[in-house]
Every structure is written in structure tokens, then in C-alpha cells.
Tab-separated table of C-alpha atoms in Angstrom:
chain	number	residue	atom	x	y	z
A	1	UNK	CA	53.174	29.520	26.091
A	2	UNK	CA	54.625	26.553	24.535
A	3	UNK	CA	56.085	26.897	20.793
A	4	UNK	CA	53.573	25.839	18.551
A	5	UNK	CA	55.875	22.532	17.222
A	6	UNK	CA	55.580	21.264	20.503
A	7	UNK	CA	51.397	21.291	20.726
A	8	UNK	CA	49.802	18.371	20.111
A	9	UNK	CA	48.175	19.200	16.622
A	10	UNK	CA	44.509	19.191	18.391
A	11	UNK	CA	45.655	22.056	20.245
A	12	UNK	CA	46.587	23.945	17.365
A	13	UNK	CA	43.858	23.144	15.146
A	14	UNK	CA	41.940	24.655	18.203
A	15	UNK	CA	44.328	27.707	18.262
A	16	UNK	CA	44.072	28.486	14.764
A	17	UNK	CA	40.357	28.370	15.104
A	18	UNK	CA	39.894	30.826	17.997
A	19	UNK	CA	42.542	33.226	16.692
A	20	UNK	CA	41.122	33.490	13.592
A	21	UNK	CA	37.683	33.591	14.374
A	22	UNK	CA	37.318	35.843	18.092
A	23	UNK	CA	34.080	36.217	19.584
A	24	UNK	CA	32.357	38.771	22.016
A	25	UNK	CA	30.504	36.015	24.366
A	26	UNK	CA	27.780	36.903	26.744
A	27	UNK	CA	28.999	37.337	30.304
A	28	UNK	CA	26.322	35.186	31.712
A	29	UNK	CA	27.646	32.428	29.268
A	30	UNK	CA	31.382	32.510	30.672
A	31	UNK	CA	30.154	32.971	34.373
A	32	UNK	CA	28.049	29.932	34.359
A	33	UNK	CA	30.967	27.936	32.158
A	34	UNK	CA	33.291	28.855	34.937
A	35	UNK	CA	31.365	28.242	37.768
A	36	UNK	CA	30.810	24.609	35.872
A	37	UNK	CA	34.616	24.270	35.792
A	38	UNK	CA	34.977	25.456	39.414
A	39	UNK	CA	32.440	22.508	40.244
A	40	UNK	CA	34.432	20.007	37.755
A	41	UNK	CA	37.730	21.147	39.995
A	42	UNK	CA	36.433	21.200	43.139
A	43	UNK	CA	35.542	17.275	42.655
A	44	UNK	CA	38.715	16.209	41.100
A	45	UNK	CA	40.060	17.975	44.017
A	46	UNK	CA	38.455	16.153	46.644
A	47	UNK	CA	39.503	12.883	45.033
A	48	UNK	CA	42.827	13.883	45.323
A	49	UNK	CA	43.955	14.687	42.175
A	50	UNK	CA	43.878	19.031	42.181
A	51	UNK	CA	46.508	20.988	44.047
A	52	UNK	CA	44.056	23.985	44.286
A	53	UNK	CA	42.149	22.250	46.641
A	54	UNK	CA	42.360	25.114	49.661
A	55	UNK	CA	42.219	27.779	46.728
A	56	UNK	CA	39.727	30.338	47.624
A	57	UNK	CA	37.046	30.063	45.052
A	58	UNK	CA	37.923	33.757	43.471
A	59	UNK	CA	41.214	32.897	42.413
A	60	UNK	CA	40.310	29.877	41.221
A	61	UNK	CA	37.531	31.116	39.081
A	62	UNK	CA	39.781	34.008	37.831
A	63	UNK	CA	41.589	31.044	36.498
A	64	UNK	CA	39.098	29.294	35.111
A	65	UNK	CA	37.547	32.364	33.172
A	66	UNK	CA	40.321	31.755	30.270
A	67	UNK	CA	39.321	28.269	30.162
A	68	UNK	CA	35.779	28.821	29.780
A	69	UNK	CA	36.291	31.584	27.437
A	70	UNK	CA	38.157	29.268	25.333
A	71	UNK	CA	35.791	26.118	26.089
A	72	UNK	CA	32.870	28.483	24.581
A	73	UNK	CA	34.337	30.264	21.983
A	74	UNK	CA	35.421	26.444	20.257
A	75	UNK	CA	31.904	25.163	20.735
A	76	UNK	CA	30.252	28.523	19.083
A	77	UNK	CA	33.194	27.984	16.166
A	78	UNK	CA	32.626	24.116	15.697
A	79	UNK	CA	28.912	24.759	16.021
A	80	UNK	CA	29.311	27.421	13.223
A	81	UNK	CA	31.497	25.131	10.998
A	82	UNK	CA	29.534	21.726	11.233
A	83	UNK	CA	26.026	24.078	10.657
A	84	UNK	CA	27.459	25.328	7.362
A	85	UNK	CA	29.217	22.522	6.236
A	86	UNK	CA	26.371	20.086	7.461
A	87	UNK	CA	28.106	17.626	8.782
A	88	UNK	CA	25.827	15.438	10.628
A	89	UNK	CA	26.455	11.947	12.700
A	90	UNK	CA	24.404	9.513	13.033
A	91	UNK	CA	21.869	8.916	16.514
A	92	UNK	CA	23.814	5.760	16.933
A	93	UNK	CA	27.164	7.686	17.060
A	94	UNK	CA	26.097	10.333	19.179
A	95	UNK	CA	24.443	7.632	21.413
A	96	UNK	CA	27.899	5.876	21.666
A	97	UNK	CA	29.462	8.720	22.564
A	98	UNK	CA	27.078	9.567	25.269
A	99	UNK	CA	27.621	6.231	26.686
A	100	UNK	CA	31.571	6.930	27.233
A	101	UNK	CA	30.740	10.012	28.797
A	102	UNK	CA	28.120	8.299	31.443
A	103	UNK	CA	30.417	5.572	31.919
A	104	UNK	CA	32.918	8.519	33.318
A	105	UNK	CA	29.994	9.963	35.948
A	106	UNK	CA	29.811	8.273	39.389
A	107	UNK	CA	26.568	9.832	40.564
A	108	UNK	CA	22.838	10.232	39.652
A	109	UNK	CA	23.806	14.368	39.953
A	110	UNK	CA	26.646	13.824	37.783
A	111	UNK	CA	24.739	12.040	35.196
A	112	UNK	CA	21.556	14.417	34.935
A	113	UNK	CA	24.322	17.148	34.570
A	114	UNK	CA	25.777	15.107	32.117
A	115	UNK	CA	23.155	14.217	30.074
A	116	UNK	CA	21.800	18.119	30.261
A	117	UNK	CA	25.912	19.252	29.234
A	118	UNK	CA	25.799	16.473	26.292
A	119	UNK	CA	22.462	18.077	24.852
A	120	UNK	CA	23.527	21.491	24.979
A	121	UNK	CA	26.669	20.683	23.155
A	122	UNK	CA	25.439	18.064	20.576
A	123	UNK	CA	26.271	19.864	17.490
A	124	UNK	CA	29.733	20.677	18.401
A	125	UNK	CA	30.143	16.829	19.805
A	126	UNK	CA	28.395	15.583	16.468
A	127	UNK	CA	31.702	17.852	14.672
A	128	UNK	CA	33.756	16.615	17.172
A	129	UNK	CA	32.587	12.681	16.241
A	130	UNK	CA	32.744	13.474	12.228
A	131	UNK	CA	36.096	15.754	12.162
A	132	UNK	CA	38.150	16.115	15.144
A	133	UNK	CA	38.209	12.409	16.587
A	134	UNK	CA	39.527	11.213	13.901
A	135	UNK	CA	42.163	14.001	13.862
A	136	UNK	CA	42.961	13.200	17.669
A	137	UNK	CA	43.161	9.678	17.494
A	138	UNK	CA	45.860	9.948	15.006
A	139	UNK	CA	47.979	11.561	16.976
A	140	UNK	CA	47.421	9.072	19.828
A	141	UNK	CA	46.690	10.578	22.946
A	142	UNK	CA	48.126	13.685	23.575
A	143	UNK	CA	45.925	16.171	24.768
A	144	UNK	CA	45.632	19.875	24.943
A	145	UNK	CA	46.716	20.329	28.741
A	146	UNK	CA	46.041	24.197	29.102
A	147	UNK	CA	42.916	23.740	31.150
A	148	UNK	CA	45.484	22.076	33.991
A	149	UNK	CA	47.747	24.292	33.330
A	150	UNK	CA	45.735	26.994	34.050
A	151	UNK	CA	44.339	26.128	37.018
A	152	UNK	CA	47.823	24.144	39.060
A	153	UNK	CA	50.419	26.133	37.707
A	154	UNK	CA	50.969	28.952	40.669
């Protein structure tokens, strides 16, 4: 684990919120969040970019189970937060930032699963638009890398 000086301050503004707020999520919830990561890797693994690409799939989603824990718990704690707080963004921002992602997604599949990931998760993107981004773009692009390290580090 890396000293906390050297995360990019996303990743401990992320931190701070999962350690202070744990959750008991629904097994069913983390399985089908890590199978979705499994898929995610599997792909970027094909195009080259993965060294887990002969993994087995049980290692690999033993792996990804921290990472979807993690993934889930933020989106329950941002949902939480921008619920009580109200923060709201507009259907022109969230369109915009639906656009990004489908510019990302190569494939019809990609995009329904997309679209259907984007909907699920609008009220933590809509926090995401109104607090974090702005938060993140300051500190240019560094990004929280646990989710790679989790899965290439051996």
C-alpha cells in the first residue's frame, strides 16, 4: 500500500470515504460486479494490453472481488451523499457525459452494456459530474491505479 502523500488526492478522497463509511453489500451485487470486471479484463486482454491474459478465470476473479467491493461500496457512498445533499446535474451534463463514455465502446454489445451500466449508476455519475470532476481535473490526470494493480501485480 502506497503512503497516503503519494495518492493522487482522488484516491484518497475515495479512501477516506470507504473507511469511514463500511458497508455489508449483497453477495449477488459483488459477484455480478466482478464477473463485469472479469469481462472488462478479459477484453483489454485480448487487445493486448492485460498480462493476465492465460489467468484462469478463478484467480482472476479472486482479484477482482476487492475491486468490485470497492467499485460498489463508492457508488452506494456517493449515491448516499449526492441524495442527501441533493446535488443534481443537469440532463445536458449527464448527456455529455454519456457521450464520452459511448465514444470509448467499439461494439453494439458494448454500447447496450454501456448505456444499461450508465443508468444504473446515474446518481453517483451525476455526484461524480457536480463534485469529484472538478476535484480530479485539478489534479490533472493522475488516477487511482489500484484496480491494475490488483489484477497485474503477481
Amino acid at each position: 500500500r502506497l503512503p497516503a502523500i503519494e495518492l493522487p488526492l482522488r484516491c484518497q478522497i475515495e479512501e477516506a470515504l470507504i473507511m469511514s463509511n463500511p458497508l455489508a453489500l449483497p453477495p449477488t451485487l459483488v459477484r455480478e460486479e466482478t464477473q463485469e470486471l472479469l469481462e472488462l479484463f478479459r477484453k483489454r486482454a485480448q487487445a493486448g494490453a492485460g498480462s493476465g491474459r492465460h489467468m484462469p478465470d478463478e484467480p482472476l476473479l479472486e482479484r477482482l472481488r476487492p475491486v468490485a467491493e470497492r467499485n460498489l461500496s463508492l457508488t452506494y457512498i456517493l449515491h448516499h451523499i449526492a441524495r442527501k445533499e441533493k446535488i443534481e446535474t443537469t440532463d445536458a451534463e449527464l448527456d455529455a457525459e454519456l457521450e464520452k463514455v459511448m465514444a470509448r465502446l467499439n461494439t453494439e454489445e458494448e454500447k447496450v452494456k454501456g448505456r444499461d451500466l450508465f443508468e444504473k449508476r446515474k446518481e453517483y455519475i451525476s455526484f461524480y459530474i457536480r463534485i469529484l470532476l472538478p476535484i480530479y481535473n485539478y489534479q490533472t490526470h493522475d488516477h487511482c491505479t489500484r484496480t491494475d494493480t490488483a489484477i497485474t501485480e503477481t
